[in-house]
């Protein structure tokens, strides 16, 4: 009798562990052939069971050498998996995302083995593949760059040894004993969290064994190109209350030229990293005594954010929004009505003690319940709807320490927040208007090709996180899906990413290192009007509950600034630049004319300065370019005599002489239209 594992798969930490009871499958009728349908539609027939690797070998030896994993009927499996029935099979190589993940996961095991060889006292935690490569966490003192270089050398030795990876399973009790004997407390903790009847999988490579469900390569020798890129600290299980572990990041590819291209890309990413470049440009800074996740926006950064804010507020006014200004904190009573106290309290800054104080306050993590009371201040009719409330809102969220990063993940931030209150008949048109506003913002900033769209749904397996029942969620998610299809947006769907009260359209973007963040969000809410007793009087004279859309037009200003720094490497479009023009007199004799030019520019609303230092003009030009100023106006005897300026720009270099009025007209048009000029010269 042929047996297969029919298993419930549970994700724990960064390992997927096999749980449940082994169940027998029906044996193929003796003599019947097994038909395997391959990715290209062709079919292979076998009279007996075969592993995925054997099937790959039967197709071609070259494919078998390149194979990293298999995909059987849509499920990624190990190359050792035995196929014993008709199925659809794809042989995954490193050219496939899932195959590359298997290669990188195997490399993380080689990393763990190398660390255990060099530092036997280190304790193993978790080591998954990630979008950019892999990492492994160790209970060990921090690793230096020299340490990483030594670990790399040891990894190369392990790869050269070419040990085969062998999978085996143990019952939960035996698995615990196995890891206790190896002195691996973090692995023991992971196993103890599983049901008692779990069957736990391991992979062995030579003398090294790790807790893992795979999939993995057949041998360490198949790893051809890898690099350990950095090290950092990471809390065990991402909880700041747990011990800080030492994390090693790395990446791996099938070919060395792919690795080299990636490393070159990462070097470029470091130059664009907003956390580095934003500080160098004096756009923002952070100070330990002020606190993590509480950036100080410096004058140049404030100029950019103010420019964005004025633009957004004016644009929203054109689109029928009315503005509110609401408190930065409220009593816990407000958040209990909205449901945030039950569903979001851990993410809030609470002021006071519920057991000791008569009144407990909390800094607001959102503006919606405040604006609902603006709505409720007077009776509304269907004629008053839709109502579009907008607010430039400063919000506070108690993010985990390990999640903080520059301007993209902070504890205090400002957002272009809005809430639209409407009748059911108005949902489609108002949702479409929110999407159009978001797309307009993205296009104006030059970011429309840098985003993806996600329908964020509830998690039906974790319903306590949400309000409403399954019927509510299926209906609201269905409405949003229908509207997205009508708009023709290419979107993916993701469980567990919804707000606790409704589904969201999340507009996602990646930073220079490939980490994805939500930039803009549009949320449907069919529930909170009931909790806040919001109503309008319909044309039939009856009281009805309105529907609500929560949305941002551009999102968080701090995160957008980070995004723009990385997108443009600090060379912002002229309308956003803190300094748009720098006047460069050739010598002191022309300071008076330079001052007249500067005054005329400022009179037209152009942000400019004059460099009056006693330096050579070439040096001044280089300094202005390093400061990423889009325009430099050189003035000397000829310019003063003719009433002109010599224009140099980051776009074309030397643009020749222009009448001052002509230059002002040109740059004012560029600023007014928010033009994004193409840079045609290199620094």
XYZ file of C-alpha atoms in Angstrom:
683
model
C 0.000 0.000 0.000
C 1.276 3.458 -0.903
C 1.014 6.070 1.859
C 1.067 9.824 1.523
C 0.971 12.484 4.176
C -2.340 14.338 4.155
C -1.507 17.073 6.593
C -2.818 20.216 8.109
C -0.150 22.883 7.630
C 0.415 25.359 10.432
C 2.728 28.341 10.291
C 4.670 28.991 13.464
C 7.209 31.778 13.553
C 9.108 31.401 10.300
C 8.759 27.626 10.005
C 5.909 25.667 8.528
C 5.441 22.506 10.565
C 3.487 19.448 9.521
C 0.676 18.585 11.905
C -2.173 16.117 12.012
C -2.725 12.444 11.402
C -1.219 10.369 8.612
C -4.004 9.135 6.427
C -3.848 6.401 3.841
C -4.545 7.199 0.233
C -6.226 4.871 -2.176
C -3.724 2.707 -3.981
C -3.566 3.068 -7.717
C -5.151 0.174 -9.462
C -2.399 -2.286 -10.357
C -1.198 -1.655 -13.853
C -2.793 1.790 -14.259
C -0.569 4.611 -15.424
C 0.060 7.859 -13.576
C -0.338 10.892 -15.860
C 1.715 13.989 -15.043
C 0.704 17.212 -16.797
C 3.659 19.578 -17.078
C 3.664 23.384 -17.111
C 3.775 23.575 -20.920
C 0.736 21.285 -21.198
C 2.690 18.199 -22.248
C 2.111 14.935 -20.395
C 4.342 12.215 -18.950
C 3.100 8.732 -18.078
C 4.586 6.467 -15.396
C 3.614 3.026 -14.175
C 5.010 3.639 -10.685
C 5.439 6.447 -8.182
C 8.311 8.871 -8.699
C 9.843 11.718 -6.752
C 9.678 15.226 -8.190
C 13.442 15.080 -8.689
C 13.222 11.793 -10.590
C 10.579 13.255 -12.891
C 12.802 16.285 -13.514
C 15.692 13.922 -14.284
C 13.493 11.996 -16.704
C 12.637 15.226 -18.547
C 16.291 16.280 -18.806
C 19.484 16.097 -16.773
C 19.925 19.853 -17.178
C 16.520 20.546 -15.671
C 17.253 18.210 -12.766
C 20.500 20.078 -12.062
C 18.653 23.407 -12.033
C 15.605 22.187 -10.098
C 15.052 23.778 -6.675
C 11.527 22.582 -5.809
C 8.319 21.363 -7.377
C 4.752 22.604 -7.533
C 2.116 19.861 -7.460
C -1.446 21.019 -8.143
C -0.478 24.512 -7.040
C 1.308 23.477 -3.824
C 5.068 24.013 -3.519
C 6.757 20.759 -2.479
C 10.208 19.387 -1.858
C 12.133 17.707 -4.671
C 12.057 14.543 -2.551
C 8.243 14.482 -2.540
C 6.894 11.282 -4.065
C 4.164 11.736 -6.660
C 1.823 8.733 -6.806
C -1.226 10.004 -8.678
C -2.318 12.079 -11.657
C -1.436 15.734 -11.152
C -0.218 18.977 -12.637
C 3.488 19.444 -11.966
C 5.860 22.354 -12.440
C 9.572 21.921 -11.890
C 10.700 25.126 -10.170
C 14.148 26.552 -10.830
C 15.812 29.689 -9.477
C 14.167 31.532 -12.367
C 10.862 31.001 -10.550
C 10.120 33.048 -7.426
C 9.209 29.964 -5.396
C 12.211 28.031 -6.652
C 14.543 30.891 -5.766
C 13.017 30.934 -2.273
C 13.973 27.249 -1.846
C 17.545 28.011 -2.937
C 17.763 30.878 -0.462
C 16.208 28.846 2.345
C 18.826 26.151 1.841
C 21.525 28.830 1.954
C 20.146 30.018 5.305
C 20.676 26.455 6.632
C 24.266 26.548 5.394
C 24.669 29.858 7.217
C 23.331 28.301 10.418
C 25.702 25.353 10.104
C 28.675 27.672 9.543
C 27.788 29.758 12.611
C 27.467 26.620 14.754
C 30.878 25.431 13.561
C 32.571 28.747 14.324
C 30.521 29.668 17.406
C 29.271 26.419 18.996
C 27.717 28.362 21.886
C 25.326 30.240 19.538
C 21.685 29.168 19.780
C 19.544 28.811 16.643
C 16.295 30.756 16.291
C 14.674 31.133 12.849
C 16.025 31.403 9.303
C 13.520 31.945 6.491
C 13.890 33.078 2.910
C 12.605 36.601 2.243
C 11.981 38.692 -0.874
C 15.559 39.939 -1.004
C 17.334 36.776 0.153
C 17.312 35.209 3.598
C 18.237 35.788 7.220
C 18.950 33.745 10.309
C 18.588 34.826 13.946
C 21.031 33.620 16.591
C 21.244 34.028 20.337
C 24.765 35.399 20.214
C 26.605 38.670 20.592
C 26.395 40.977 17.542
C 28.354 39.948 14.446
C 30.884 42.343 12.886
C 31.688 42.614 9.176
C 34.862 40.614 9.840
C 32.717 37.937 11.484
C 30.488 37.810 8.407
C 33.522 37.413 6.148
C 34.753 34.476 8.248
C 31.281 32.915 8.218
C 31.181 33.258 4.426
C 34.474 31.355 4.152
C 33.077 28.566 6.322
C 29.892 28.466 4.217
C 31.995 27.987 1.085
C 33.689 25.002 2.746
C 30.299 23.485 3.604
C 29.038 24.000 0.058
C 32.178 22.386 -1.359
C 31.638 19.353 0.896
C 28.341 18.883 -0.941
C 26.341 17.194 1.809
C 22.936 15.901 0.773
C 19.911 17.330 2.569
C 17.787 14.584 4.082
C 14.298 15.059 5.492
C 12.910 13.112 8.445
C 10.029 13.513 10.889
C 9.508 12.897 14.601
C 6.474 12.904 16.888
C 6.206 16.090 18.954
C 7.525 14.574 22.206
C 10.539 13.045 20.469
C 11.158 16.285 18.554
C 11.250 18.230 21.832
C 13.688 15.740 23.357
C 15.804 15.825 20.190
C 16.196 19.614 20.319
C 16.646 19.678 24.096
C 19.575 17.291 23.730
C 21.052 19.616 21.109
C 20.663 22.555 23.511
C 18.400 24.600 21.211
C 15.797 26.295 23.468
C 14.248 28.431 20.722
C 13.520 25.375 18.598
C 12.028 23.649 21.649
C 9.750 26.648 22.230
C 8.505 26.527 18.632
C 7.717 22.823 18.903
C 5.999 23.165 22.305
C 3.565 25.659 20.784
C 2.182 22.924 18.503
C -0.546 20.379 19.309
C 0.556 17.201 21.037
C -0.278 14.996 18.043
C 1.926 17.011 15.676
C 4.455 15.307 13.427
C 7.515 17.559 13.170
C 9.822 17.698 10.168
C 13.616 18.195 10.172
C 16.366 18.467 7.575
C 19.822 16.984 8.061
C 22.927 17.999 6.086
C 26.001 16.140 7.242
C 26.379 16.645 10.992
C 23.963 19.601 11.096
C 20.201 19.263 11.632
C 17.543 21.980 11.694
C 13.835 22.121 12.404
C 12.151 22.926 9.083
C 9.411 21.942 6.643
C 11.401 22.889 3.543
C 11.413 22.752 0.625
C 15.173 22.503 0.104
C 17.709 21.700 -2.579
C 18.977 18.148 -2.894
C 22.530 19.097 -1.902
C 24.462 22.082 -0.577
C 26.671 21.779 -3.661
C 23.867 23.303 -5.746
C 24.441 26.733 -4.137
C 26.530 28.716 -6.629
C 26.346 32.396 -5.656
C 25.641 33.957 -2.272
C 26.670 36.894 -0.093
C 26.158 37.849 3.550
C 25.064 41.463 3.301
C 24.605 42.808 6.832
C 23.837 42.086 10.467
C 21.481 43.710 12.942
C 19.516 43.081 16.107
C 16.052 41.499 16.119
C 13.737 40.637 18.995
C 12.790 36.995 19.316
C 9.399 36.611 17.596
C 9.376 40.350 16.899
C 8.363 41.163 20.481
C 10.392 43.875 22.205
C 9.719 42.180 25.535
C 11.762 39.207 24.350
C 15.520 38.887 24.087
C 17.395 40.763 21.372
C 18.984 38.278 18.974
C 21.729 38.765 16.384
C 20.353 38.592 12.831
C 22.500 37.934 9.766
C 21.085 38.918 6.368
C 22.227 37.418 3.102
C 21.148 36.758 -0.431
C 21.662 33.995 -2.988
C 21.160 33.542 -6.724
C 21.613 30.768 -9.255
C 24.423 32.613 -11.056
C 27.277 34.875 -9.997
C 26.411 37.563 -12.545
C 22.899 37.787 -11.059
C 24.413 38.151 -7.592
C 26.835 40.831 -8.785
C 24.012 42.754 -10.463
C 22.002 42.621 -7.248
C 24.937 43.793 -5.120
C 25.508 46.687 -7.520
C 21.826 47.555 -7.232
C 22.125 47.506 -3.429
C 25.071 49.894 -3.578
C 22.908 52.275 -5.570
C 20.096 51.726 -3.054
C 22.373 52.791 -0.202
C 22.999 56.074 -1.998
C 19.237 56.622 -2.248
C 18.329 55.331 1.210
C 16.213 58.123 2.707
C 17.507 57.318 6.190
C 21.019 58.237 5.008
C 20.358 60.793 2.283
C 17.632 62.625 4.205
C 20.029 63.259 7.073
C 22.855 64.316 4.755
C 20.523 66.798 3.070
C 19.384 68.065 6.493
C 15.751 67.186 5.830
C 15.269 65.372 9.139
C 17.131 63.926 12.083
C 16.457 61.815 15.169
C 17.708 62.163 18.732
C 17.871 59.365 21.318
C 16.730 61.538 24.222
C 13.602 62.541 22.266
C 12.709 58.979 21.392
C 12.653 56.348 18.712
C 10.118 56.916 15.952
C 9.887 60.648 16.743
C 11.821 62.364 13.931
C 12.694 66.049 13.939
C 11.780 67.548 10.567
C 14.355 70.224 9.771
C 13.649 73.480 7.876
C 14.313 72.059 4.401
C 12.127 69.027 5.127
C 9.393 71.262 6.513
C 9.425 73.280 3.282
C 8.737 70.131 1.256
C 5.997 68.904 3.603
C 4.335 72.336 3.716
C 4.377 72.493 -0.080
C 2.750 69.065 -0.271
C 0.201 69.935 2.412
C -0.911 73.191 0.785
C -1.230 71.433 -2.567
C -3.322 68.593 -1.102
C -5.587 70.868 0.920
C -6.232 73.105 -2.099
C -6.894 70.087 -4.321
C -9.321 68.565 -1.824
C -11.188 71.871 -1.568
C -11.600 71.854 -5.358
C -13.135 68.385 -5.018
C -15.749 69.404 -2.493
C -14.052 68.631 0.813
C -14.688 70.727 3.915
C -12.000 70.876 6.571
C -12.152 70.016 10.252
C -9.711 70.478 13.105
C -10.110 68.026 15.974
C -8.267 67.244 19.252
C -5.093 65.179 19.437
C -6.494 63.091 22.293
C -9.787 61.880 23.702
C -11.213 59.960 26.636
C -11.227 56.200 26.407
C -15.035 56.410 26.116
C -14.721 57.566 22.505
C -12.478 54.677 21.513
C -14.768 52.200 23.250
C -17.656 53.339 21.070
C -15.579 53.056 17.879
C -14.146 49.676 18.864
C -10.537 50.850 18.835
C -10.241 50.235 22.587
C -11.039 46.550 22.096
C -9.267 46.047 18.774
C -6.403 48.547 18.755
C -5.562 49.495 22.340
C -2.071 47.931 22.214
C -1.233 50.278 19.358
C -2.302 53.410 21.263
C -0.546 55.707 23.734
C -2.792 55.571 26.807
C -2.623 58.421 29.325
C -3.698 57.245 32.745
C -4.656 54.051 34.542
C -8.166 52.598 34.161
C -8.035 51.071 37.639
C -6.942 54.281 39.411
C -8.149 57.267 37.391
C -11.685 58.504 36.862
C -10.856 59.521 33.321
C -8.343 57.831 31.034
C -7.244 59.537 27.824
C -5.371 58.302 24.769
C -3.560 60.068 21.946
C -5.520 59.543 18.768
C -4.351 56.870 16.299
C -7.005 58.051 13.796
C -9.458 60.909 13.222
C -12.658 59.100 12.191
C -14.570 59.114 15.521
C -13.818 62.814 15.996
C -15.205 63.687 12.573
C -18.282 61.564 13.237
C -19.191 63.925 16.048
C -18.737 66.864 13.700
C -21.339 65.129 11.530
C -23.621 64.485 14.492
C -23.534 68.123 15.657
C -26.597 68.836 13.519
C -29.294 66.776 11.858
C -28.484 65.789 8.283
C -30.760 65.177 5.346
C -30.106 63.113 2.230
C -29.725 66.489 0.509
C -26.599 67.152 2.630
C -24.876 64.007 1.388
C -22.289 63.154 0.393
C -20.304 65.039 3.016
C -16.554 64.983 2.488
C -14.551 65.847 5.593
C -10.808 66.420 5.251
C -8.199 67.035 7.919
C -4.439 67.288 8.044
C -4.212 65.007 11.060
C -1.323 64.407 13.425
C -1.672 60.833 14.696
C 0.125 58.647 17.252
C 0.687 54.895 17.111
C 2.669 52.835 19.560
C 4.776 50.915 17.062
C 7.151 48.195 18.237
C 10.753 49.348 18.692
C 12.014 46.822 16.161
C 9.651 48.239 13.525
C 11.014 51.809 13.591
C 12.768 52.974 10.432
C 13.598 56.527 9.407
C 10.448 58.306 8.242
C 8.583 55.236 7.002
C 7.676 53.750 10.386
C 7.285 56.315 13.156
C 5.210 56.887 16.280
C 3.998 60.390 15.439
C 3.066 61.323 11.892
C 0.812 63.588 9.861
C -1.646 62.283 7.322
C -3.961 63.648 4.619
C -6.986 62.031 6.221
C -10.590 62.172 5.091
C -13.976 60.605 5.760
C -16.818 60.621 3.278
C -20.347 60.100 4.586
C -22.945 59.091 1.998
C -26.105 57.265 1.088
C -25.837 53.675 -0.231
C -26.547 54.910 -3.776
C -23.507 57.194 -3.661
C -20.883 54.564 -2.734
C -19.653 53.757 -6.234
C -19.260 57.374 -7.332
C -17.554 58.454 -4.091
C -15.189 55.466 -4.088
C -14.297 56.248 -7.691
C -13.617 59.865 -6.678
C -11.273 58.729 -3.895
C -9.347 56.488 -6.285
C -9.121 59.257 -8.890
C -7.750 61.673 -6.276
C -5.132 59.106 -5.192
C -4.117 58.451 -8.808
C -3.891 62.190 -9.478
C -1.575 62.597 -6.483
C 0.620 59.705 -7.604
C 0.848 60.985 -11.175
C 1.678 64.532 -10.079
C 4.497 63.210 -7.878
C 5.763 60.954 -10.674
C 5.052 57.803 -8.672
C 2.175 56.227 -10.586
C 4.356 53.452 -12.050
C 5.922 52.574 -8.704
C 2.841 51.176 -6.948
C 0.718 48.050 -6.753
C -2.885 47.688 -5.591
C -4.146 45.318 -2.892
C -7.661 44.442 -1.767
C -7.088 43.884 1.952
C -9.627 41.486 3.428
C -10.429 40.096 6.856
C -9.008 36.835 8.190
C -11.918 34.376 8.548
C -9.718 32.199 10.786
C -9.162 35.006 13.300
C -12.553 36.670 13.575
C -11.984 38.167 17.041
C -9.828 40.847 15.384
C -12.858 42.294 13.589
C -16.377 43.587 14.102
C -19.213 42.116 12.062
C -19.984 38.571 10.967
C -18.963 36.598 7.893
C -21.968 37.826 5.904
C -21.001 41.471 6.582
C -17.447 40.867 5.439
C -18.354 38.890 2.339
C -20.779 41.615 1.275
C -18.424 44.553 1.922
C -15.446 42.790 0.295
C -17.646 41.908 -2.664
C -18.692 45.538 -3.110
C -15.069 46.705 -3.096
C -13.972 43.945 -5.477
C -16.737 44.902 -7.910
C -15.733 48.582 -7.840
C -12.046 47.785 -8.384
C -12.926 45.626 -11.380
C -15.069 48.429 -12.794
C -12.150 50.839 -12.416
C -9.814 48.410 -14.189
C -7.171 48.482 -11.453
C -4.829 45.466 -11.465
C -5.102 44.293 -7.848
C -4.213 41.323 -5.689
C -6.170 40.120 -2.667
C -4.721 39.535 0.807
C -6.383 37.983 3.854
C -5.816 39.504 7.287
C -4.875 43.013 6.088
C -8.265 44.727 6.499
C -9.100 47.353 9.106
C -11.099 45.861 11.973
C -14.296 47.483 10.621
C -13.986 46.967 6.859
C -11.974 46.024 3.743
C -9.388 48.353 2.205
C -7.797 49.254 -1.063
C -4.135 49.587 -0.113
C -1.815 51.267 -2.604
C 1.578 49.696 -1.941
C 5.127 50.758 -2.772
C 8.573 49.331 -2.109
C 11.551 51.167 -0.711
C 15.011 50.951 -2.280
C 15.667 47.663 -0.474
C 12.458 46.044 -1.665
C 10.462 46.333 1.574
C 6.810 47.072 0.894
C 4.755 49.684 2.738
C 1.243 51.053 2.365
C 1.304 54.578 0.946
C -2.390 55.354 0.372
C -5.470 53.578 1.698
C -9.202 53.733 0.899
C -11.470 51.822 3.287
C -15.135 50.855 3.183
C -17.091 51.064 6.433
C -20.644 49.775 6.705
C -20.482 49.312 10.490
C -19.362 52.325 12.534
C -22.368 54.535 11.709
C -24.434 52.089 13.756
C -22.054 52.251 16.705
C -22.044 56.061 16.700
C -25.798 56.305 16.043
C -25.203 58.340 12.890
C -28.175 58.855 10.607
C -29.668 61.060 7.934
C -33.279 61.733 7.067
C -34.060 60.162 3.701
C -36.473 61.540 1.090
C -39.237 59.348 2.569
C -38.779 61.051 5.950
C -37.226 57.937 7.523
C -33.967 57.886 9.465
C -31.284 55.869 7.635
C -27.698 54.858 8.450
C -25.103 56.428 6.161
C -22.164 54.522 4.693
C -18.619 55.787 5.240
C -15.369 55.770 3.286
C -12.126 56.328 5.212
C -9.335 57.479 2.904
C -6.059 59.272 2.456
C -5.358 61.294 -0.650
C -1.574 61.089 -0.503
C -1.080 59.238 2.758
C 1.410 60.040 5.484
C 3.535 63.109 4.784
C 6.623 61.686 6.501
C 6.417 58.410 4.590
C 5.790 60.269 1.331
C 8.867 62.415 1.957
C 10.924 59.243 2.458
C 9.490 57.811 -0.748
C 10.312 60.975 -2.707
C 13.880 61.119 -1.373
C 14.497 57.572 -2.600
C 12.612 57.997 -5.884
C 14.554 61.090 -6.914
C 17.780 60.475 -4.931
C 17.145 63.887 -3.366
C 16.806 65.650 -6.750
C 13.167 66.584 -6.273
C 11.001 68.146 -8.983
C 11.552 71.906 -8.915
C 8.168 72.710 -7.341
C 9.116 70.634 -4.275
C 12.739 71.715 -3.870
C 13.519 73.575 -0.621
C 15.884 75.754 -2.660
C 14.829 76.204 -6.262
C 17.446 78.712 -7.457
C 20.881 79.743 -6.251
C 22.343 83.009 -7.536
C 26.121 82.840 -8.031
C 27.973 86.174 -8.417
C 31.401 85.796 -10.033
C 32.955 88.217 -7.546
C 32.081 90.758 -4.876
C 31.642 93.457 -7.542
C 28.402 91.795 -8.621
C 26.804 91.230 -5.206
C 24.435 94.167 -5.736
C 23.195 92.791 -9.048
C 22.910 89.312 -7.510
C 20.791 90.827 -4.740
C 18.474 92.466 -7.296
C 18.090 89.109 -9.075
C 17.337 87.366 -5.772
C 14.755 89.991 -4.784
C 12.994 89.675 -8.141
C 12.884 85.885 -7.822
C 11.458 86.042 -4.287
C 8.871 88.600 -5.424
C 7.578 85.861 -7.754
C 7.451 83.234 -4.996
C 10.612 81.410 -6.013
C 12.686 79.910 -3.185
C 16.243 81.141 -3.683
C 19.500 82.176 -2.035
C 22.673 83.968 -3.085
C 26.159 82.486 -2.584
C 28.308 85.497 -1.675
C 31.344 83.509 -0.556
C 34.765 84.484 -1.902
C 35.143 81.255 -3.855
C 35.800 80.543 -7.512
C 32.654 80.220 -9.615
C 33.461 76.600 -10.548
C 33.534 75.679 -6.877
C 30.220 77.434 -6.238
C 28.599 75.567 -9.133
C 29.877 72.213 -7.842
C 28.570 73.023 -4.346
C 25.149 73.933 -5.707
C 25.003 70.687 -7.665
C 25.981 68.691 -4.572
C 23.188 70.488 -2.714
C 20.857 69.330 -5.507
C 19.677 72.830 -6.409
C 17.865 72.605 -9.758
C 18.885 76.033 -11.116
C 22.032 78.163 -10.761
C 22.104 81.720 -12.088
C 25.646 82.954 -12.723
C 25.969 86.750 -12.795
C 28.964 88.913 -13.738
C 29.794 91.987 -15.806
C 28.093 90.854 -19.028
C 24.941 89.717 -17.217
C 24.678 92.974 -15.245
C 25.243 95.085 -18.343
C 22.572 93.275 -20.388
C 20.133 92.605 -17.507
C 20.322 88.841 -18.051
C 21.400 85.732 -16.145
C 23.509 82.770 -17.244
C 21.451 79.690 -16.486
C 22.887 76.357 -15.427
C 20.527 73.547 -14.493
C 20.636 69.977 -13.319
C 18.546 69.088 -16.365
C 20.662 70.311 -19.306
C 23.782 71.790 -17.734
C 24.639 75.105 -19.393
C 21.386 76.541 -20.789
C 22.947 79.846 -21.858
C 21.922 83.392 -21.111
C 18.304 84.388 -20.606
C 16.560 87.621 -19.800
C 15.679 87.528 -16.122
C 11.959 87.992 -16.877
C 12.077 85.089 -19.328
C 13.739 82.827 -16.779
C 11.178 83.805 -14.148
C 8.295 83.093 -16.530
C 9.770 79.685 -17.406
C 10.437 78.532 -13.861
C 7.105 79.858 -12.569
C 5.323 77.819 -15.247
C 7.370 74.748 -14.309
C 6.440 75.212 -10.637
C 2.776 75.999 -11.349
C 2.297 72.954 -13.605
C 4.400 70.749 -11.289
C 6.415 69.618 -14.293
C 8.925 66.820 -13.779
C 11.813 67.705 -16.096
C 14.052 64.959 -17.379
C 17.665 65.066 -16.177
C 19.854 64.907 -19.281
C 23.301 65.482 -17.750
C 25.209 63.418 -15.218
C 26.798 64.820 -12.070
